[in-house]
mmCIF file of C-alpha atoms in Angstrom:
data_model
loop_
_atom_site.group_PDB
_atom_site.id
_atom_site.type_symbol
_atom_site.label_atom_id
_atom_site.label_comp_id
_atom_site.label_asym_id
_atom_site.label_seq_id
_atom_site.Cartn_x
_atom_site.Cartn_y
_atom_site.Cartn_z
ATOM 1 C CA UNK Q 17 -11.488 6.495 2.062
ATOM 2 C CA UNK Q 18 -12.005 2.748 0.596
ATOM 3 C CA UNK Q 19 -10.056 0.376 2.627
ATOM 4 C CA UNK Q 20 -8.385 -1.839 0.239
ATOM 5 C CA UNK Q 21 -5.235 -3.276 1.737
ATOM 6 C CA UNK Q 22 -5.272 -6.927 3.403
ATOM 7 C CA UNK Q 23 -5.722 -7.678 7.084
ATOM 8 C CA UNK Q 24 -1.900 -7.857 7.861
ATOM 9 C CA UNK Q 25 -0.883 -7.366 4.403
ATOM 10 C CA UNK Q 26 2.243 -5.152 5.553
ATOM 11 C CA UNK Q 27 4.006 -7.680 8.399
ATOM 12 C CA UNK Q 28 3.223 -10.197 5.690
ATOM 13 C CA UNK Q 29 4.870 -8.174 3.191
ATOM 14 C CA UNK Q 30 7.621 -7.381 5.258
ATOM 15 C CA UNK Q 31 8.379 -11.388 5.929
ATOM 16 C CA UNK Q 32 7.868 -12.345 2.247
ATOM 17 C CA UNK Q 33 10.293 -10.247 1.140
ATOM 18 C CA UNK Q 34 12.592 -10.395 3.873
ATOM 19 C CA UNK Q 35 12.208 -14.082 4.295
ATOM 20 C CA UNK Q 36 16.344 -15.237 4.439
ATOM 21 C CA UNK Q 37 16.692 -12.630 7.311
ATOM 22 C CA UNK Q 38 13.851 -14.675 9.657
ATOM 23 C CA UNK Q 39 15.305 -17.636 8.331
ATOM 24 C CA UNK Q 40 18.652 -16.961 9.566
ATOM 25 C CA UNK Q 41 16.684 -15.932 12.705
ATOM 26 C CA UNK Q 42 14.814 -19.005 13.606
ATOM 27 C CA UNK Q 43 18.429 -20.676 12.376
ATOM 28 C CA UNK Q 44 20.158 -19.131 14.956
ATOM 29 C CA UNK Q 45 17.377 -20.162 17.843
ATOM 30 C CA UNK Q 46 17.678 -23.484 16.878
ATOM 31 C CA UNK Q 47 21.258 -23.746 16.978
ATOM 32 C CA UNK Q 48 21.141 -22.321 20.731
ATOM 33 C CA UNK Q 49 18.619 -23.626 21.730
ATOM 34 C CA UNK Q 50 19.980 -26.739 21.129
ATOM 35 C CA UNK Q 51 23.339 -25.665 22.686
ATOM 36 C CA UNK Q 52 21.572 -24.255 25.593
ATOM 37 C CA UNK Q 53 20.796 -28.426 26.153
ATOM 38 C CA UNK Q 54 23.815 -29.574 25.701
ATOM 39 C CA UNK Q 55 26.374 -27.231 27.352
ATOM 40 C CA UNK Q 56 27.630 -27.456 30.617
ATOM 41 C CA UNK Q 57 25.693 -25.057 33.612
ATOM 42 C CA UNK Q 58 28.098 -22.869 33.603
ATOM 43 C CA UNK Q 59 27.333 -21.542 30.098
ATOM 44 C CA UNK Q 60 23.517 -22.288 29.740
ATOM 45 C CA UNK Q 61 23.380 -18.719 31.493
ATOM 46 C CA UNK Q 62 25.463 -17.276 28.510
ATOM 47 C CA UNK Q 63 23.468 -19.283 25.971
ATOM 48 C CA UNK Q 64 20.014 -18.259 27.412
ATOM 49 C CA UNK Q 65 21.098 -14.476 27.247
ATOM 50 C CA UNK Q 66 22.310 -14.700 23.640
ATOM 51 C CA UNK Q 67 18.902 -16.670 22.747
ATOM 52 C CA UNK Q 68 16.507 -13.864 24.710
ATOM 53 C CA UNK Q 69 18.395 -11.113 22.852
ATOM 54 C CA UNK Q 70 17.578 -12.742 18.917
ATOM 55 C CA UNK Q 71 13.990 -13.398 20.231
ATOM 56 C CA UNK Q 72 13.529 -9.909 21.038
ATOM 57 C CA UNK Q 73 15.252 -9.122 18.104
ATOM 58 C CA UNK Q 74 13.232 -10.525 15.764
ATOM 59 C CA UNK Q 75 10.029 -10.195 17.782
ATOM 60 C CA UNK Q 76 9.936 -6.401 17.880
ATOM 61 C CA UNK Q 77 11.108 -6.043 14.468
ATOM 62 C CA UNK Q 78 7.545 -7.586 13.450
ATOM 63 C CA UNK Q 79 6.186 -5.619 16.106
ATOM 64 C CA UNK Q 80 6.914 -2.672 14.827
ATOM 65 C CA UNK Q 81 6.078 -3.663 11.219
ATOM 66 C CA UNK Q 82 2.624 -4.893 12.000
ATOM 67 C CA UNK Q 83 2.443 -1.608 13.941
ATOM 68 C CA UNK Q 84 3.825 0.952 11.266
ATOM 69 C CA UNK Q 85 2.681 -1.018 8.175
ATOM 70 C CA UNK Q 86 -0.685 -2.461 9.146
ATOM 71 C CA UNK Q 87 -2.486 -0.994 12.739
ATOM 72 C CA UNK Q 88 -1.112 2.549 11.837
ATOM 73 C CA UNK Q 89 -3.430 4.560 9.245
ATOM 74 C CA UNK Q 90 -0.216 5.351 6.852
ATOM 75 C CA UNK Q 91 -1.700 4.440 3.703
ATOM 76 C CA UNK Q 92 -5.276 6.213 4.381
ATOM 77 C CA UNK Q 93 -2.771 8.962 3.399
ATOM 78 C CA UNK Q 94 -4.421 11.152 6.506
ATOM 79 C CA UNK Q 95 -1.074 13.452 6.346
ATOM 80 C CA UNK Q 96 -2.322 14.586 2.810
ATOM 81 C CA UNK Q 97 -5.234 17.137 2.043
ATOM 82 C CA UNK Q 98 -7.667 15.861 -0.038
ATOM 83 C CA UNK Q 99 -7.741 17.828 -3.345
ATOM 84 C CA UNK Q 100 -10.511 18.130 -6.328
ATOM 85 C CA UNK Q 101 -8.302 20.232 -8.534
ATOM 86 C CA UNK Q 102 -6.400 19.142 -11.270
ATOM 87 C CA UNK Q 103 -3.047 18.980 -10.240
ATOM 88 C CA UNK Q 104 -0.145 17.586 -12.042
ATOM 89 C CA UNK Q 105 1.870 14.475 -10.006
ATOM 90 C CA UNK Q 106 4.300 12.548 -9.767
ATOM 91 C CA UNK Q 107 4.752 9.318 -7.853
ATOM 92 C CA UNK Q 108 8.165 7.964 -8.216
ATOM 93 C CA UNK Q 109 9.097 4.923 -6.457
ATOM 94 C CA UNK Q 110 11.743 2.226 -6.531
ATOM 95 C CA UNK Q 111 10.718 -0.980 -8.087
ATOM 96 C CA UNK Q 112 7.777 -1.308 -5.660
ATOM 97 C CA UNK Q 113 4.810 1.012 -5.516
ATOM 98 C CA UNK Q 114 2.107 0.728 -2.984
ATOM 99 C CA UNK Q 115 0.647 4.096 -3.126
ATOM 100 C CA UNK Q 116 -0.345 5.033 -6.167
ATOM 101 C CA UNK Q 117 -3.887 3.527 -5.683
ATOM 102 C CA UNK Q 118 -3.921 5.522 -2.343
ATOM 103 C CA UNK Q 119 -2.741 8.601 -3.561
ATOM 104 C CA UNK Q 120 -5.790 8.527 -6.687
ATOM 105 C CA UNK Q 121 -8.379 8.764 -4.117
ATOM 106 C CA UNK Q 122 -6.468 12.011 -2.678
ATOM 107 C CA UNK Q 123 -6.696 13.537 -5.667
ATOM 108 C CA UNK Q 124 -9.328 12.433 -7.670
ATOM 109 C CA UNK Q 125 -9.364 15.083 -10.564
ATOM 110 C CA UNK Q 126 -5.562 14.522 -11.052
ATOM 111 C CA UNK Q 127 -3.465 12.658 -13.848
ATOM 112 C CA UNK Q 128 -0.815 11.257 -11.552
ATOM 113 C CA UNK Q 129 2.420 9.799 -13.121
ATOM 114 C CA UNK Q 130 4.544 7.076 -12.247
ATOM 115 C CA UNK Q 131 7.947 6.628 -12.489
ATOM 116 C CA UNK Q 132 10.267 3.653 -10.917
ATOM 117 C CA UNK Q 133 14.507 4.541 -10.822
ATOM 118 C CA UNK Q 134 15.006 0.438 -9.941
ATOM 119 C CA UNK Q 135 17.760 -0.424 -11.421
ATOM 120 C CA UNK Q 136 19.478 -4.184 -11.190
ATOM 121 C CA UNK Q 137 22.603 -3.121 -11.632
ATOM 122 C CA UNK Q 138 22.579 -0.904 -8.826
ATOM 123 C CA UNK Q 139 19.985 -1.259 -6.431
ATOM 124 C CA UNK Q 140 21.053 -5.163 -5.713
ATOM 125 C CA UNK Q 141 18.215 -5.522 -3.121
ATOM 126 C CA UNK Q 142 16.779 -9.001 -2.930
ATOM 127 C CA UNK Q 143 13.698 -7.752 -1.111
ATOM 128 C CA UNK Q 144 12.897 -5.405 -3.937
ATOM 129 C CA UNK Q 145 13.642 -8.035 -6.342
ATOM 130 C CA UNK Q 146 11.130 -10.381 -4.970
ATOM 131 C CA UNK Q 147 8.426 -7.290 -4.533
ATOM 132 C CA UNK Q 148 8.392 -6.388 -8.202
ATOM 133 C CA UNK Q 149 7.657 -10.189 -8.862
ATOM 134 C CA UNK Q 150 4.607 -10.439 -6.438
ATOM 135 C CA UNK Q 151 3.755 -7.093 -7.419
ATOM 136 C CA UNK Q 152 4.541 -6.303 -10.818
ATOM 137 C CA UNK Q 153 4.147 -2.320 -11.625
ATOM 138 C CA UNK Q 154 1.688 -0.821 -13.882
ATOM 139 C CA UNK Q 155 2.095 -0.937 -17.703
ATOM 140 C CA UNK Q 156 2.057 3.128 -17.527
ATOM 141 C CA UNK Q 157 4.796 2.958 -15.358
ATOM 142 C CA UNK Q 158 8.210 4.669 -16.857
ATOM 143 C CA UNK Q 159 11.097 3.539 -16.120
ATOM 144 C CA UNK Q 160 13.737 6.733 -15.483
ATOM 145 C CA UNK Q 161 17.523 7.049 -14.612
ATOM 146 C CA UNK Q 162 18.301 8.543 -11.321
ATOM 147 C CA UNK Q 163 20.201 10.923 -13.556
ATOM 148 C CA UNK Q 164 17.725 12.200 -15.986
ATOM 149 C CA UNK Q 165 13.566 12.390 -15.644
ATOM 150 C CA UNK Q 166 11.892 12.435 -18.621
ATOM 151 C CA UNK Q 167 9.493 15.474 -17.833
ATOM 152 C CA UNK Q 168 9.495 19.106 -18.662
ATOM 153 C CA UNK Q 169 11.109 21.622 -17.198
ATOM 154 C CA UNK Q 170 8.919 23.617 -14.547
ATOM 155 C CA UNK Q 171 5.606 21.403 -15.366
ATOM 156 C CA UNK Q 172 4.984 19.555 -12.129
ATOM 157 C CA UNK Q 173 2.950 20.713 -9.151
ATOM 158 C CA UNK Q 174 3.441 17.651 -6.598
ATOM 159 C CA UNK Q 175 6.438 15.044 -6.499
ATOM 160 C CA UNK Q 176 5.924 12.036 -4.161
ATOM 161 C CA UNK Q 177 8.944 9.860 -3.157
ATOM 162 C CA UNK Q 178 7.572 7.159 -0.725
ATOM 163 C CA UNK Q 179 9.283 4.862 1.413
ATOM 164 C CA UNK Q 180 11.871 5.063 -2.200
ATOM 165 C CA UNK Q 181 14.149 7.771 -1.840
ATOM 166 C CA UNK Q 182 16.734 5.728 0.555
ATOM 167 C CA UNK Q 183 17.269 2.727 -2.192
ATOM 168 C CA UNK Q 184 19.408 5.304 -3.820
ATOM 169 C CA UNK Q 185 22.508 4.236 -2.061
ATOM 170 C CA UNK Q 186 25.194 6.831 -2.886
ATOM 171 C CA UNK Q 187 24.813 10.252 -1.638
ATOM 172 C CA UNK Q 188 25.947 12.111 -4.104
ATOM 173 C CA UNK Q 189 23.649 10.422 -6.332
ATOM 174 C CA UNK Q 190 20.922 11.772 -4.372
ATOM 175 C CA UNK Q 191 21.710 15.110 -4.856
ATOM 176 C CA UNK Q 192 21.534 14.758 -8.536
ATOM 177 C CA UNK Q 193 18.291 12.944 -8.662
ATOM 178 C CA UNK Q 194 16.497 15.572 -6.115
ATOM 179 C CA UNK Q 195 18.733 18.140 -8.575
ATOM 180 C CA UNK Q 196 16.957 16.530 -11.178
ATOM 181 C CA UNK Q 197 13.183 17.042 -9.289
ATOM 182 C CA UNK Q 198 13.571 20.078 -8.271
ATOM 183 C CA UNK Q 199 14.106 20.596 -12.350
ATOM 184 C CA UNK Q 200 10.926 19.638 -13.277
ATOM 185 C CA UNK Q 201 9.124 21.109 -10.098
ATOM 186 C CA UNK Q 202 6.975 23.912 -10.610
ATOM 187 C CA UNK Q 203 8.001 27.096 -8.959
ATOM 188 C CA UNK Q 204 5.412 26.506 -5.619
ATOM 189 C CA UNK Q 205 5.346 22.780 -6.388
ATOM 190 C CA UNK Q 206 5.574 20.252 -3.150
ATOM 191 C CA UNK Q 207 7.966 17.406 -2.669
ATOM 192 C CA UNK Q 208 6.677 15.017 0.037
ATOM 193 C CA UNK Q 209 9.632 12.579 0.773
ATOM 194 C CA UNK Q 210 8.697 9.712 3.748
ATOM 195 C CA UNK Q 211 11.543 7.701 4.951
ATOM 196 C CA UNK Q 212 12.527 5.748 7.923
ATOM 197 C CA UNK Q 213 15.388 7.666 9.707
ATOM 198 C CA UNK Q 214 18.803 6.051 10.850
ATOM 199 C CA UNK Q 215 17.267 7.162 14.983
ATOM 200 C CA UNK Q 216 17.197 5.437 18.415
ATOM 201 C CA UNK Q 217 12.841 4.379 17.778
ATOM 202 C CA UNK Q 218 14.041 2.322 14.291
ATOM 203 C CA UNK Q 219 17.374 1.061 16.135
ATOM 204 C CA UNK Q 220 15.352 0.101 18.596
ATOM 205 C CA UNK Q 221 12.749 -1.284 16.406
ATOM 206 C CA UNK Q 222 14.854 -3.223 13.646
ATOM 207 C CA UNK Q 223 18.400 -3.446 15.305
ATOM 208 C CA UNK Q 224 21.337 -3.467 12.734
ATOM 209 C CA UNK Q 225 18.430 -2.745 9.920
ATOM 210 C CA UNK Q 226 18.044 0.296 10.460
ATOM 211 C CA UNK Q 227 21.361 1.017 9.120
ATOM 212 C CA UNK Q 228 19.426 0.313 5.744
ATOM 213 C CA UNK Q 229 17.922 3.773 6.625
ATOM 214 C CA UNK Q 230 19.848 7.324 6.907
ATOM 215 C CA UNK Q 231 19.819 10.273 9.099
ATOM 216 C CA UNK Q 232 17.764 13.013 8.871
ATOM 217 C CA UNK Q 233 21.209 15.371 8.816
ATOM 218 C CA UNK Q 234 22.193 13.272 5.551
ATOM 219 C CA UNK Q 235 18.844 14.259 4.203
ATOM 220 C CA UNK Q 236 19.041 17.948 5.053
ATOM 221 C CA UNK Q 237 22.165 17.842 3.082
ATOM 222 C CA UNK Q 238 21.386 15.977 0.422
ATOM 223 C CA UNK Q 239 18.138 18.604 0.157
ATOM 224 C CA UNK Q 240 20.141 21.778 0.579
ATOM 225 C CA UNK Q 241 22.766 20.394 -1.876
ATOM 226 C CA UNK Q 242 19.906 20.065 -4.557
ATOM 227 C CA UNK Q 243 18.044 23.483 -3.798
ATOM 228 C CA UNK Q 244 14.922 22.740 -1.161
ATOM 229 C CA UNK Q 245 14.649 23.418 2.083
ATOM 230 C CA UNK Q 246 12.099 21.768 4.288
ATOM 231 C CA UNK Q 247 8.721 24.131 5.103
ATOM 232 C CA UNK Q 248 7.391 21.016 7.178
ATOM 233 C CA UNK Q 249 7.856 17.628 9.117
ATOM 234 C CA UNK Q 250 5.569 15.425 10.586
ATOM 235 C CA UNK Q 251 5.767 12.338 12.212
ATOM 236 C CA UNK Q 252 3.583 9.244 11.858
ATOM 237 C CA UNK Q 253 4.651 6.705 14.467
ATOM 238 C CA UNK Q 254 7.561 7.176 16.016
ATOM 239 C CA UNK Q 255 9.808 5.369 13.231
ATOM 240 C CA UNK Q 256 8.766 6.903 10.391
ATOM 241 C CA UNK Q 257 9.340 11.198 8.837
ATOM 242 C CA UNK Q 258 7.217 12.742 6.357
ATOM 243 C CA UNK Q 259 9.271 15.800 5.287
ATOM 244 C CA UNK Q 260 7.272 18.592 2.798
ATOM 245 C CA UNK Q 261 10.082 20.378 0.477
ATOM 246 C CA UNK Q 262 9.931 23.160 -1.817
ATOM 247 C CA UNK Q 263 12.351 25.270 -3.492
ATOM 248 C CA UNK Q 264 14.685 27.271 -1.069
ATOM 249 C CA UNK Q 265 13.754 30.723 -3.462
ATOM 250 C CA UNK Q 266 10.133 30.052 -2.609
ATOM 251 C CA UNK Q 267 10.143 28.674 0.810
ATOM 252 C CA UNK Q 268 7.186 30.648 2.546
#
């Protein structure tokens, strides 16, 4: 497949939209080490403790960005069978799509459709904000309502929600937009949904960030609620789930 993402385009990414929280980061260094100089002995030990804890923060949270985003092979799209037939697909994402390019070389014969649910009045996100200005979305990009997707009942064979799904803060919300895919699913269609799960590996790996994320029992209900069940799972890295739906009345 035709490498076409930057060397380190995903840690960079990840700081350029991101920047105010590594600001605040290297703020907070300064500040102690600068108290860690001027404090009596006593407390340096307290000061060097707090200072070791936001370097290792910070440090494994681009660790494990560099590692997920750039080293790992995510967006060769591995995880997905290449397919020559014409399939009809969706690619819905939330103000920031990176995949569509990626998922065109999957399936080459295929008219794939994309669809972006950002809205500013909801999803207040400054990161996503600043990702739709360096990367503005394609002209044939439609913009949809969590609540209502433009598209036929029955007529789609694959749905794609990438790294999108989670921006959708409300659960109940959710439920009506997967209500709302499973809707326009095709009886044996595929949902792939890949998300970052609120776990011990992205706790580990992005601290109080991963609370931006949710757990995969919040998923299972929010899937169940809407009609799927989940025929597969796979991991890629340890932080990140790749879960294959399809309607619970035709679940294999």
């Amino acid at each position: 497949m035709q490498q076409l993402r930057k060397p380190l385009q995903g840690l960079g990414n990840i700081i350029r939209f991101n920047w105010h929280f590594y600001l605040i980061a290297l703020l907070c260094i300064g500040l102690l080490l600068w108290g860690y100089f001027i404090v009596s002995d006593h407390l340096k030990f307290y000061f060097l403790v707090l200072l070791s804890m936001v370097c290792l923060s910070t440090g494994l949270s681009l660790i494990a960005s560099f590692y997920i985003y750039d080293f790992s092979d995510f967006y060769s799209l591995k995880w997905l069978k290449k397919s020559y037939e014409n399939r009809s697909i969706v690619n819905i994402n939330a103000g920031f799509d990176e995949t569509t390019i990626y998922l065109k070389q999957v399936f080459p014969q295929s008219t794939i459709q994309i669809l972006d649910f950002y809205d500013a009045k909801k999803h207040t996100e400054i990161s996503i904000k600043r990702a739709r200005k360096a990367y503005p979305l394609a002209k044939s990009c439609l913009t949809i309502s969590t609540l209502h997707i433009p598209i036929q009942y029955q007529s789609i064979d694959l749905i794609f929600l990438i790294l999108a799904a989670h921006e959708i803060r409300n659960s109940n919300e959710r439920t009506l937009f997967f209500k709302e895919i499973h809707r326009t699913l095709k009886p044996n269609g595929e949902v792939y949904i890949v998300e970052h799960l609120r776990n011990i590996p992205n706790f580990l790996a992005f601290n109080i960030g991963f609370f931006h994320f949710y757990s995969k029992k919040n998923w299972i209900k929010n899937f169940k609620a809407s009609g799927f069940d989940i025929v597969e799972e796979k991991k890629h890295t340890p932080f990140m789930s790749i879960f294959k739906l399809m309607k619970n009345d035709c679940t294999p």
